[in-house]
Short mmCIF file of C-alpha atoms and ligand atoms in Angstrom, two decimals:
data_model
loop_
_atom_site.label_atom_id
_atom_site.label_comp_id
_atom_site.label_asym_id
_atom_site.label_seq_id
_atom_site.Cartn_x
_atom_site.Cartn_y
_atom_site.Cartn_z
CA MET J 1 0.77 39.66 27.56
CA ALA J 2 -1.24 37.28 25.43
CA ARG J 3 -4.93 37.03 26.28
CA VAL J 4 -5.61 33.62 24.74
CA LYS J 5 -3.99 30.99 26.91
CA THR J 6 -5.95 27.84 26.23
CA LEU J 7 -7.77 26.38 23.28
CA PRO J 8 -10.86 24.19 23.32
CA LYS J 9 -10.47 20.42 23.18
CA GLY J 10 -10.44 18.98 19.67
CA PHE J 11 -9.49 22.34 18.14
CA TYR J 12 -7.09 22.29 15.19
CA LEU J 13 -4.10 24.54 15.69
CA GLY J 14 -2.27 24.67 12.41
CA ALA J 15 -0.06 26.63 10.06
CA ALA J 16 -0.43 27.13 6.33
CA THR J 17 1.78 26.79 3.28
CA ALA J 18 1.25 26.84 -0.49
CA ALA J 19 3.22 24.56 -2.80
CA TYR J 20 4.67 27.29 -4.99
CA GLN J 21 5.62 29.52 -2.08
CA VAL J 22 7.56 26.84 -0.23
CA GLU J 23 8.68 23.99 -2.44
CA GLY J 24 11.30 25.57 -4.70
CA ALA J 25 12.85 22.84 -6.90
CA THR J 26 10.92 24.19 -9.88
CA GLN J 27 13.22 22.43 -12.34
CA GLU J 28 13.55 19.11 -10.53
CA ASP J 29 12.24 15.61 -11.15
CA GLY J 30 10.34 16.36 -14.32
CA ARG J 31 8.12 19.15 -12.98
CA GLY J 32 6.29 21.22 -15.64
CA GLN J 33 5.88 25.00 -15.77
CA ASN J 34 3.16 26.98 -14.09
CA MET J 35 2.10 30.52 -14.90
CA TRP J 36 4.36 32.03 -12.22
CA ASP J 37 7.48 30.30 -13.53
CA VAL J 38 7.07 31.97 -16.88
CA TYR J 39 5.97 35.34 -15.52
CA LEU J 40 8.78 35.59 -12.95
CA ALA J 41 11.42 34.48 -15.44
CA LYS J 42 10.29 37.28 -17.75
CA HIS J 43 9.90 40.05 -15.18
CA GLY J 44 12.50 38.84 -12.71
CA GLN J 45 11.39 40.61 -9.51
CA TYR J 46 12.55 37.56 -7.55
CA SER J 47 13.25 33.89 -8.11
CA PRO J 48 10.87 31.12 -7.04
CA ASP J 49 13.94 29.03 -6.25
CA PRO J 50 14.89 27.97 -3.70
CA ALA J 51 11.84 29.41 -1.89
CA SER J 52 11.85 27.67 1.50
CA ASP J 53 13.27 24.51 -0.09
CA PHE J 54 10.34 22.56 1.32
CA TYR J 55 10.67 20.04 -1.50
CA HIS J 56 13.80 18.77 0.26
CA ARG J 57 13.32 20.01 3.81
CA TYR J 58 9.75 18.97 4.59
CA PRO J 59 10.87 16.35 7.15
CA GLU J 60 12.58 19.10 9.14
CA ASP J 61 9.63 21.51 8.82
CA ILE J 62 7.04 18.94 9.83
CA ALA J 63 9.19 17.90 12.80
CA LEU J 64 9.38 21.57 13.85
CA ALA J 65 5.61 21.91 13.49
CA LYS J 66 5.18 18.98 15.85
CA GLU J 67 7.77 20.22 18.30
CA PHE J 68 6.08 23.62 18.45
CA GLY J 69 2.61 22.38 19.27
CA LEU J 70 0.79 22.20 15.93
CA ASN J 71 -1.68 19.42 15.18
CA ALA J 72 -2.62 20.45 11.63
CA ILE J 73 -1.03 21.86 8.50
CA ARG J 74 -2.30 23.35 5.26
CA LEU J 75 -0.48 22.15 2.15
CA SER J 76 -1.22 22.34 -1.55
CA ILE J 77 -0.35 20.10 -4.45
CA SER J 78 1.53 21.55 -7.38
CA TRP J 79 -0.54 20.57 -10.42
CA VAL J 80 2.47 20.85 -12.75
CA ARG J 81 4.60 18.65 -10.52
CA LEU J 82 1.96 15.94 -10.82
CA PHE J 83 1.11 16.56 -14.48
CA PRO J 84 4.06 18.27 -16.23
CA LYS J 85 1.96 18.45 -19.43
CA ILE J 86 -1.59 19.39 -18.70
CA ASP J 87 -3.09 16.63 -20.84
CA GLY J 88 -0.14 14.28 -20.46
CA PRO J 89 0.71 11.34 -18.20
CA VAL J 90 1.26 11.54 -14.47
CA ASN J 91 4.74 12.13 -13.08
CA GLU J 92 5.25 9.17 -10.75
CA SER J 93 8.06 10.83 -8.81
CA ALA J 94 5.61 13.59 -7.81
CA VAL J 95 3.10 11.00 -6.63
CA ALA J 96 5.82 9.44 -4.48
CA TYR J 97 6.84 12.88 -3.17
CA TYR J 98 3.35 13.82 -2.04
CA HIS J 99 2.71 10.38 -0.52
CA ASP J 100 5.81 10.78 1.55
CA LEU J 101 5.00 14.35 2.55
CA PHE J 102 1.51 13.32 3.70
CA LYS J 103 2.85 10.25 5.50
CA THR J 104 5.38 12.39 7.35
CA CYS J 105 2.57 14.63 8.61
CA LEU J 106 0.39 11.71 9.61
CA ASP J 107 3.23 9.91 11.38
CA TYR J 108 3.67 12.99 13.56
CA GLY J 109 -0.05 13.21 14.27
CA ILE J 110 -0.37 16.39 12.20
CA THR J 111 -3.53 16.43 10.10
CA PRO J 112 -2.90 17.59 6.54
CA PHE J 113 -5.56 19.81 4.91
CA VAL J 114 -4.71 19.83 1.22
CA ALA J 115 -5.66 22.32 -1.50
CA LEU J 116 -5.68 21.35 -5.17
CA HIS J 117 -5.15 24.84 -6.54
CA HIS J 118 -3.37 27.64 -4.73
CA PHE J 119 -2.88 30.41 -7.32
CA ASP J 120 -0.64 28.15 -9.44
CA SER J 121 -2.35 27.32 -12.73
CA PRO J 122 -0.22 25.45 -15.25
CA GLN J 123 1.23 27.77 -17.91
CA GLU J 124 -0.62 25.76 -20.56
CA MET J 125 -3.86 26.51 -18.75
CA LEU J 126 -3.07 30.22 -18.62
CA GLU J 127 -2.28 30.25 -22.32
CA GLU J 128 -5.74 28.88 -22.97
CA GLY J 129 -7.52 31.47 -20.85
CA ASP J 130 -7.01 30.02 -17.39
CA TRP J 131 -10.38 29.81 -15.57
CA LEU J 132 -12.10 31.86 -18.26
CA ASN J 133 -11.98 28.84 -20.56
CA ARG J 134 -14.41 26.11 -19.53
CA LYS J 135 -12.17 23.47 -21.06
CA ASN J 136 -9.87 24.16 -18.12
CA ILE J 137 -12.67 23.36 -15.68
CA ASP J 138 -12.87 19.87 -17.25
CA ARG J 139 -9.11 19.52 -16.87
CA PHE J 140 -9.30 20.60 -13.24
CA ILE J 141 -11.94 17.97 -12.51
CA LYS J 142 -9.77 15.29 -14.08
CA TYR J 143 -6.81 16.39 -11.96
CA ALA J 144 -9.00 16.60 -8.84
CA LYS J 145 -10.38 13.09 -9.29
CA PHE J 146 -6.89 11.77 -9.82
CA CYS J 147 -5.80 13.31 -6.51
CA PHE J 148 -8.84 12.07 -4.60
CA LEU J 149 -8.23 8.50 -5.75
CA THR J 150 -4.43 8.56 -5.52
CA PHE J 151 -4.16 10.10 -2.05
CA PRO J 152 -6.85 8.40 0.05
CA GLU J 153 -4.78 9.23 3.14
CA ILE J 154 -6.06 12.79 2.77
CA LYS J 155 -9.39 13.26 4.50
CA ASN J 156 -9.59 17.05 4.31
CA TRP J 157 -9.57 18.54 0.81
CA PHE J 158 -9.86 22.10 -0.35
CA THR J 159 -10.56 22.76 -4.00
CA ILE J 160 -9.39 26.29 -4.81
CA ASN J 161 -7.72 28.83 -2.54
CA GLU J 162 -9.05 32.41 -2.49
CA LEU J 163 -10.99 32.72 -5.73
CA ILE J 164 -11.38 36.46 -5.20
CA SER J 165 -7.68 37.17 -4.69
CA LEU J 166 -6.76 35.17 -7.74
CA ALA J 167 -9.39 36.80 -9.97
CA SER J 168 -8.64 40.30 -8.66
CA GLY J 169 -4.87 39.80 -8.87
CA GLN J 170 -5.14 38.58 -12.44
CA TYR J 171 -7.76 40.92 -13.84
CA LEU J 172 -8.16 44.00 -11.60
CA GLY J 173 -4.88 44.86 -9.93
CA GLY J 174 -2.79 43.03 -12.49
CA GLN J 175 -0.15 41.83 -10.01
CA PHE J 176 -0.79 38.20 -11.03
CA PRO J 177 -0.31 36.79 -14.54
CA PRO J 178 -1.76 37.58 -17.09
CA ASN J 179 -1.58 41.09 -15.53
CA HIS J 180 -4.77 42.66 -16.84
CA HIS J 181 -5.96 45.91 -15.30
CA PHE J 182 -9.58 46.43 -14.28
CA ASN J 183 -11.03 44.05 -16.78
CA VAL J 184 -14.17 43.61 -14.71
CA SER J 185 -15.82 41.13 -17.07
CA GLU J 186 -12.83 38.83 -16.77
CA ALA J 187 -12.59 39.17 -12.99
CA ILE J 188 -16.22 38.35 -12.29
CA GLN J 189 -16.43 35.67 -14.97
CA ALA J 190 -13.34 33.99 -13.53
CA GLU J 191 -14.92 34.03 -10.06
CA HIS J 192 -18.09 32.45 -11.37
CA ASN J 193 -16.21 29.84 -13.38
CA MET J 194 -14.09 28.94 -10.36
CA LEU J 195 -17.26 28.55 -8.30
CA VAL J 196 -18.52 26.12 -10.92
CA ALA J 197 -15.16 24.30 -10.90
CA HIS J 198 -15.31 24.07 -7.11
CA ALA J 199 -18.89 22.78 -7.22
CA ARG J 200 -18.08 20.16 -9.84
CA ALA J 201 -15.11 18.94 -7.78
CA VAL J 202 -17.34 18.70 -4.69
CA ILE J 203 -19.87 16.61 -6.61
CA ALA J 204 -17.10 14.41 -8.04
CA TYR J 205 -15.70 13.84 -4.55
CA HIS J 206 -19.12 12.97 -3.21
CA ASP J 207 -19.76 10.55 -6.08
CA LEU J 208 -16.54 8.71 -5.27
CA ASN J 209 -17.92 8.05 -1.82
CA LEU J 210 -14.62 8.56 -0.03
CA PRO J 211 -14.37 8.88 3.73
CA GLY J 212 -13.41 12.54 4.00
CA ARG J 213 -14.67 16.06 3.50
CA ILE J 214 -14.18 18.83 1.00
CA GLY J 215 -14.70 22.56 0.84
CA CYS J 216 -13.29 25.72 -0.64
CA ILE J 217 -11.40 28.66 0.78
CA HIS J 218 -12.56 32.25 0.51
CA ALA J 219 -10.64 35.36 1.51
CA LEU J 220 -13.30 37.42 3.24
CA LYS J 221 -13.01 41.06 4.25
CA THR J 222 -15.75 42.83 6.13
CA GLY J 223 -16.68 46.11 4.47
CA TYR J 224 -17.75 49.04 6.61
CA PRO J 225 -19.26 52.18 5.09
CA ASN J 226 -16.91 55.07 5.76
CA SER J 227 -19.78 57.29 6.87
CA ASN J 228 -23.54 57.22 7.37
CA ARG J 229 -24.09 58.79 3.97
CA ILE J 230 -26.42 56.68 1.89
CA GLU J 231 -23.90 56.81 -1.00
CA ASP J 232 -21.17 55.27 1.17
CA ILE J 233 -23.55 52.63 2.51
CA GLN J 234 -24.49 51.67 -1.04
CA ALA J 235 -20.82 51.68 -2.15
CA CYS J 236 -20.02 49.34 0.71
CA LYS J 237 -22.84 47.00 -0.31
CA ARG J 238 -21.46 46.84 -3.86
CA TYR J 239 -17.97 46.15 -2.56
CA ASP J 240 -19.34 43.44 -0.30
CA ALA J 241 -21.27 41.87 -3.18
CA TYR J 242 -18.13 41.77 -5.31
CA ASN J 243 -15.74 40.59 -2.61
CA ASN J 244 -17.84 38.37 -0.34
CA ARG J 245 -21.48 37.87 -1.09
CA PHE J 246 -21.29 36.56 -4.66
CA LEU J 247 -18.82 33.90 -3.50
CA LEU J 248 -20.65 33.00 -0.29
CA ASP J 249 -23.94 32.68 -2.18
CA GLY J 250 -22.39 30.56 -4.91
CA THR J 251 -20.65 28.23 -2.46
CA LEU J 252 -23.00 27.96 0.50
CA LEU J 253 -26.46 28.62 -0.95
CA GLY J 254 -25.78 27.24 -4.41
CA GLU J 255 -27.60 30.22 -5.92
CA TYR J 256 -27.00 33.92 -6.31
CA GLN J 257 -29.64 35.86 -4.38
CA SER J 258 -31.48 38.53 -6.32
CA GLU J 259 -30.09 41.36 -4.18
CA THR J 260 -26.57 40.03 -4.72
CA MET J 261 -27.13 40.02 -8.48
CA GLN J 262 -28.65 43.49 -8.41
CA LEU J 263 -25.58 44.88 -6.66
CA LEU J 264 -23.26 42.96 -8.97
CA GLN J 265 -25.15 44.34 -11.98
CA GLU J 266 -24.39 47.85 -10.71
CA VAL J 267 -20.69 46.92 -10.63
CA LEU J 268 -20.87 45.42 -14.12
CA GLN J 269 -22.80 48.34 -15.60
CA ALA J 270 -20.47 50.98 -14.16
CA ASN J 271 -17.61 49.19 -15.92
CA ASP J 272 -19.33 48.24 -19.21
CA ALA J 273 -18.78 44.66 -18.21
CA SER J 274 -20.80 41.48 -18.58
CA LEU J 275 -21.13 38.06 -17.00
CA THR J 276 -22.34 34.84 -18.59
CA ILE J 277 -24.06 32.31 -16.36
CA LEU J 278 -25.27 29.15 -18.08
CA PRO J 279 -28.42 27.47 -16.78
CA GLU J 280 -26.49 24.26 -16.12
CA ASP J 281 -24.04 26.23 -13.94
CA LEU J 282 -26.84 27.05 -11.54
CA ALA J 283 -27.92 23.43 -11.32
CA ILE J 284 -24.34 22.43 -10.50
CA LEU J 285 -23.99 25.09 -7.79
CA LYS J 286 -27.31 24.04 -6.27
CA LYS J 287 -26.40 20.37 -6.21
CA ALA J 288 -22.96 20.95 -4.69
CA ALA J 289 -23.86 23.41 -1.92
CA PRO J 290 -25.10 20.87 0.65
CA LEU J 291 -22.21 18.52 -0.16
CA ASN J 292 -19.55 20.91 1.18
CA GLY J 293 -18.18 19.21 4.27
CA MET J 294 -16.25 22.21 5.54
CA PHE J 295 -15.68 25.87 4.81
CA GLY J 296 -12.31 27.60 4.79
CA MET J 297 -12.12 31.29 5.55
CA ASN J 298 -8.97 33.35 5.23
CA TYR J 299 -9.03 36.62 7.10
CA TYR J 300 -6.37 39.31 7.21
CA ARG J 301 -8.13 42.67 7.11
CA SER J 302 -11.31 44.64 6.63
CA GLU J 303 -12.00 47.75 4.57
CA PHE J 304 -13.71 51.12 5.05
CA VAL J 305 -15.47 52.06 1.85
CA ARG J 306 -16.45 55.43 0.39
CA GLU J 307 -18.36 55.97 -2.86
CA TYR J 308 -16.20 56.49 -5.94
CA HIS J 309 -17.08 57.05 -9.56
CA GLY J 310 -13.75 58.09 -11.10
CA GLU J 311 -11.37 55.90 -13.06
CA SER J 312 -10.19 52.73 -11.33
CA ILE J 313 -6.76 52.74 -9.69
CA ASP J 314 -4.87 50.06 -7.81
CA GLN J 315 -1.67 51.51 -6.42
CA PHE J 316 -0.07 48.46 -4.93
CA ASN J 317 2.33 48.58 -1.98
CA SER J 318 4.75 45.76 -2.76
CA THR J 319 7.73 47.07 -0.79
CA GLY J 320 6.31 47.63 2.67
CA LYS J 321 6.64 51.42 2.46
CA LYS J 322 3.74 52.49 4.63
CA GLY J 323 1.10 54.74 3.13
CA THR J 324 1.89 54.11 -0.53
CA SER J 325 -1.21 52.17 -1.55
CA ALA J 326 -4.56 53.27 -2.96
CA PHE J 327 -7.52 51.27 -4.23
CA LYS J 328 -10.34 52.94 -6.11
CA PHE J 329 -12.82 50.86 -8.06
CA LYS J 330 -15.04 52.76 -10.49
CA GLY J 331 -18.72 52.56 -9.58
CA VAL J 332 -17.95 50.39 -6.57
CA GLY J 333 -16.05 52.46 -4.04
CA GLU J 334 -12.66 53.43 -2.70
CA PHE J 335 -10.84 52.24 0.39
CA VAL J 336 -10.27 54.81 3.11
CA LYS J 337 -7.60 54.63 5.81
CA ARG J 338 -8.82 55.60 9.25
CA PRO J 339 -6.48 57.20 11.78
CA GLU J 340 -7.79 55.04 14.62
CA VAL J 341 -7.17 51.77 12.74
CA PRO J 342 -3.55 50.55 12.78
CA THR J 343 -2.05 49.15 9.60
CA THR J 344 0.83 46.86 8.66
CA ASP J 345 3.78 48.20 6.67
CA TRP J 346 1.97 46.97 3.57
CA ASP J 347 -1.07 49.11 4.47
CA TRP J 348 -3.35 46.28 5.53
CA ASN J 349 -5.83 47.40 8.21
CA ILE J 350 -5.42 45.51 11.48
CA TYR J 351 -9.01 45.01 12.49
CA PRO J 352 -9.80 41.83 14.47
CA ARG J 353 -13.41 42.86 14.98
CA GLY J 354 -13.96 42.37 11.25
CA LEU J 355 -13.25 38.68 11.74
CA PHE J 356 -15.91 38.34 14.42
CA ASP J 357 -18.41 40.34 12.36
CA MET J 358 -17.82 38.15 9.30
CA LEU J 359 -18.21 34.92 11.28
CA MET J 360 -21.48 36.17 12.79
CA ARG J 361 -22.71 37.28 9.40
CA ILE J 362 -22.03 33.85 7.92
CA LYS J 363 -23.92 32.21 10.78
CA ARG J 364 -26.84 34.60 10.26
CA ASP J 365 -27.05 34.65 6.47
CA TYR J 366 -25.82 31.14 5.68
CA PRO J 367 -27.09 29.01 8.56
CA THR J 368 -26.40 25.74 6.76
CA VAL J 369 -22.65 26.50 6.62
CA PRO J 370 -20.64 23.38 7.49
CA THR J 371 -17.77 23.38 10.01
CA ILE J 372 -15.65 26.50 9.52
CA PHE J 373 -11.86 26.65 9.69
CA LEU J 374 -9.92 29.89 9.76
CA THR J 375 -7.54 28.67 7.09
CA GLU J 376 -5.23 31.72 7.03
CA ASN J 377 -4.58 34.66 9.31
CA GLY J 378 -1.28 36.31 10.08
CA MET J 379 0.89 39.39 10.03
CA ALA J 380 3.70 40.32 7.68
CA LEU J 381 6.82 41.90 9.15
CA LYS J 382 10.25 42.85 7.84
CA GLU J 383 12.48 40.79 10.05
CA GLN J 384 16.08 39.98 10.80
CA LEU J 385 17.76 37.64 13.23
CA ASN J 386 19.29 39.47 16.20
CA LYS J 387 22.73 38.62 17.61
CA GLU J 388 21.24 35.85 19.72
CA LYS J 389 19.65 34.41 16.55
CA ILE J 390 16.17 35.23 17.78
CA VAL J 391 13.38 37.12 16.06
CA ASP J 392 11.27 39.03 18.54
CA ASP J 393 7.94 39.14 16.70
CA SER J 394 5.83 40.31 19.64
CA ARG J 395 3.71 42.36 17.23
CA ARG J 396 2.78 39.14 15.41
CA ILE J 397 1.93 37.42 18.69
CA ASP J 398 -0.32 40.33 19.53
CA PHE J 399 -1.97 40.19 16.09
CA ILE J 400 -2.65 36.45 16.28
CA ASP J 401 -3.78 36.70 19.88
CA GLN J 402 -6.33 39.40 19.05
CA HIS J 403 -7.70 37.38 16.15
CA LEU J 404 -7.82 34.11 18.07
CA GLU J 405 -9.74 35.93 20.75
CA GLN J 406 -12.40 36.85 18.17
CA VAL J 407 -12.54 33.24 16.97
CA LEU J 408 -13.20 32.04 20.52
CA LYS J 409 -15.77 34.79 21.05
CA ALA J 410 -17.57 33.70 17.89
CA ARG J 411 -17.54 30.10 19.10
CA GLN J 412 -19.17 31.22 22.31
CA ALA J 413 -21.79 32.98 20.23
CA GLY J 414 -22.57 29.70 18.49
CA VAL J 415 -20.34 29.76 15.39
CA ASN J 416 -19.10 26.27 14.52
CA ILE J 417 -15.43 27.10 13.97
CA GLN J 418 -13.03 24.28 14.75
CA GLY J 419 -9.57 25.39 13.82
CA TYR J 420 -7.07 28.20 13.24
CA PHE J 421 -4.20 28.10 10.73
CA VAL J 422 -1.64 30.83 10.97
CA TRP J 423 -0.15 32.12 7.74
CA SER J 424 2.50 30.90 7.59
CA LEU J 425 4.42 27.91 8.91
CA GLN J 426 7.89 29.08 7.89
CA ASP J 427 8.91 32.26 6.07
CA GLN J 428 8.16 31.98 2.37
CA PHE J 429 8.07 34.44 -0.50
CA SER J 430 4.97 36.48 -1.11
CA TRP J 431 3.43 36.38 -4.62
CA ALA J 432 3.54 40.04 -5.52
CA ASN J 433 6.01 41.18 -2.88
CA GLY J 434 8.92 38.75 -2.86
CA TYR J 435 11.09 37.58 0.01
CA ASN J 436 11.05 40.54 2.38
CA LYS J 437 7.42 40.08 3.42
CA ARG J 438 7.74 37.48 6.14
CA TYR J 439 4.89 35.78 7.98
CA GLY J 440 6.40 32.57 9.40
CA LEU J 441 6.52 31.09 12.87
CA PHE J 442 10.00 29.99 11.79
CA TYR J 443 12.51 32.41 10.37
CA VAL J 444 14.17 31.11 7.21
CA ASP J 445 17.64 32.30 6.32
CA PHE J 446 17.14 32.03 2.57
CA GLU J 447 20.91 31.86 1.96
CA THR J 448 21.55 28.86 4.17
CA GLN J 449 17.95 27.61 4.46
CA LYS J 450 18.45 27.27 8.18
CA ARG J 451 15.30 27.59 10.31
CA TYR J 452 15.05 29.61 13.55
CA PRO J 453 11.94 29.52 15.74
CA LYS J 454 10.61 33.04 16.34
CA LYS J 455 9.11 34.19 19.62
CA SER J 456 5.67 33.46 18.14
CA ALA J 457 6.64 29.80 17.67
CA TYR J 458 7.34 29.49 21.40
CA TRP J 459 3.98 31.08 22.16
CA PHE J 460 2.31 28.62 19.79
CA LYS J 461 3.99 25.79 21.64
CA GLN J 462 2.26 26.84 24.85
CA LEU J 463 -1.07 27.13 23.09
CA GLY J 464 -0.61 23.70 21.54
CA ALA J 465 0.19 22.25 24.96
CA SER J 466 -3.12 23.59 26.27
CA LEU J 467 -4.91 21.31 23.80
CA GLU J 468 -3.47 18.26 25.46
CA GLU J 469 -4.31 19.21 29.04
C1 BGP B 1 -3.28 34.81 0.80
C2 BGP B 1 -2.68 33.67 0.04
C3 BGP B 1 -1.35 33.23 0.53
C4 BGP B 1 -0.45 34.33 1.06
C5 BGP B 1 -1.19 35.32 1.93
C6 BGP B 1 -0.44 36.57 2.27
O1 BGP B 1 -3.96 35.61 -0.10
O2 BGP B 1 -3.55 32.57 0.06
O3 BGP B 1 -0.75 32.46 -0.48
O4 BGP B 1 0.42 34.84 0.16
O5 BGP B 1 -2.43 35.71 1.39
O6 BGP B 1 -0.53 37.47 1.21
P1 BGP B 1 0.71 38.26 0.66
O7 BGP B 1 1.72 37.23 0.35
O8 BGP B 1 0.22 38.99 -0.54
O9 BGP B 1 1.10 39.17 1.75
#
């Protein structure tokens, strides 16, 4: 029995998507190639086409969102659809496509929150070092300004989605192109450069004086020391500095606090790594921080951390075979599974309290934080339609319910959080896992592309109705 039955007035109840994970149509209408197109074609774990065929079926998906109680949606723009050559002319058919997508949302009274970059750098950008090359920051700003001016109907912009997951996927775990393993200099440099790119886009948006707001999205995970041992407490602080604090400082304070840098130095030293911060970077971060009009937080899980000084290992569970993952980061710490904490089939801890703790920590340590949105939260399941063409995803309902409860608790404790976006709207493929890791409110039969509302969609409909009472 769900505990959350009503939502506060004015609350955004949404669902999230990412262009590459839903659109498909990677070869249509003059679209260029992004780094995933090339990587997946070479390694062939799965095909990005047809994905959820959102490129053609968005009218149906947006209508379903409306019918099932949502009043907001997260979308992203595919950079290579808009600019097939990174320094080339705009693709007008992509402009028309996104105008129509946004109009469809607005006509239904569904507010679109749009990200400029959701893990999908153009291949040309990757070939020139992706975020490690500052020339690409200039290109991103050009692309961002184009979007701000071309799509004035969008009033809620996000710059970059999950800087940490992108940097770690590319340069630590190696599940994302260019598939480097524990290159700590690259990972932390990419994070810093993306923070600068975010800050420059925020300043550019502000300078254009448009009637909307902008922010970035961080994937935050609360770290808990696995024991009271001082070594585990210190390991947890280093993990937190790498995963959360460096990014929160850079975005919300516009400066890296000395304790953050001290902890990060320990991470760098243990890995013979280095980080270059230019003086002008700091000025940019400082200027942008108060101009953030909102803050997106993605939350899925928390971690229990034990000290670790051996060689780094990321054993990645991409198949949903429980208990097959391990993460050990030299000089930082290793993740420990705790018998009392349930996990998903992909070994992600289910720990709603971590969401509350992170929201309270942000309120305490970053009191100037603008309006917060929980921009992603959800549970992956392996699912099939039953004979009645229903998916009983009660476990997902329970997961979302427990997390929403923590959001409402945090609001009562004074956290300014104004919306919840479930990951994901419809089933879509997962970057490093493929098509069998489903998160959607709507089941997608990838053969026929037919949509089927899951039990969770009906529950969402009731929640959505409570907003109108
Ligand atoms: C976030 C991404 C999403 C999505 C989600 C689930 O990191 O922003 O794009 O994929 O996590 O992750 P996964 O697909 O790895 O299960």
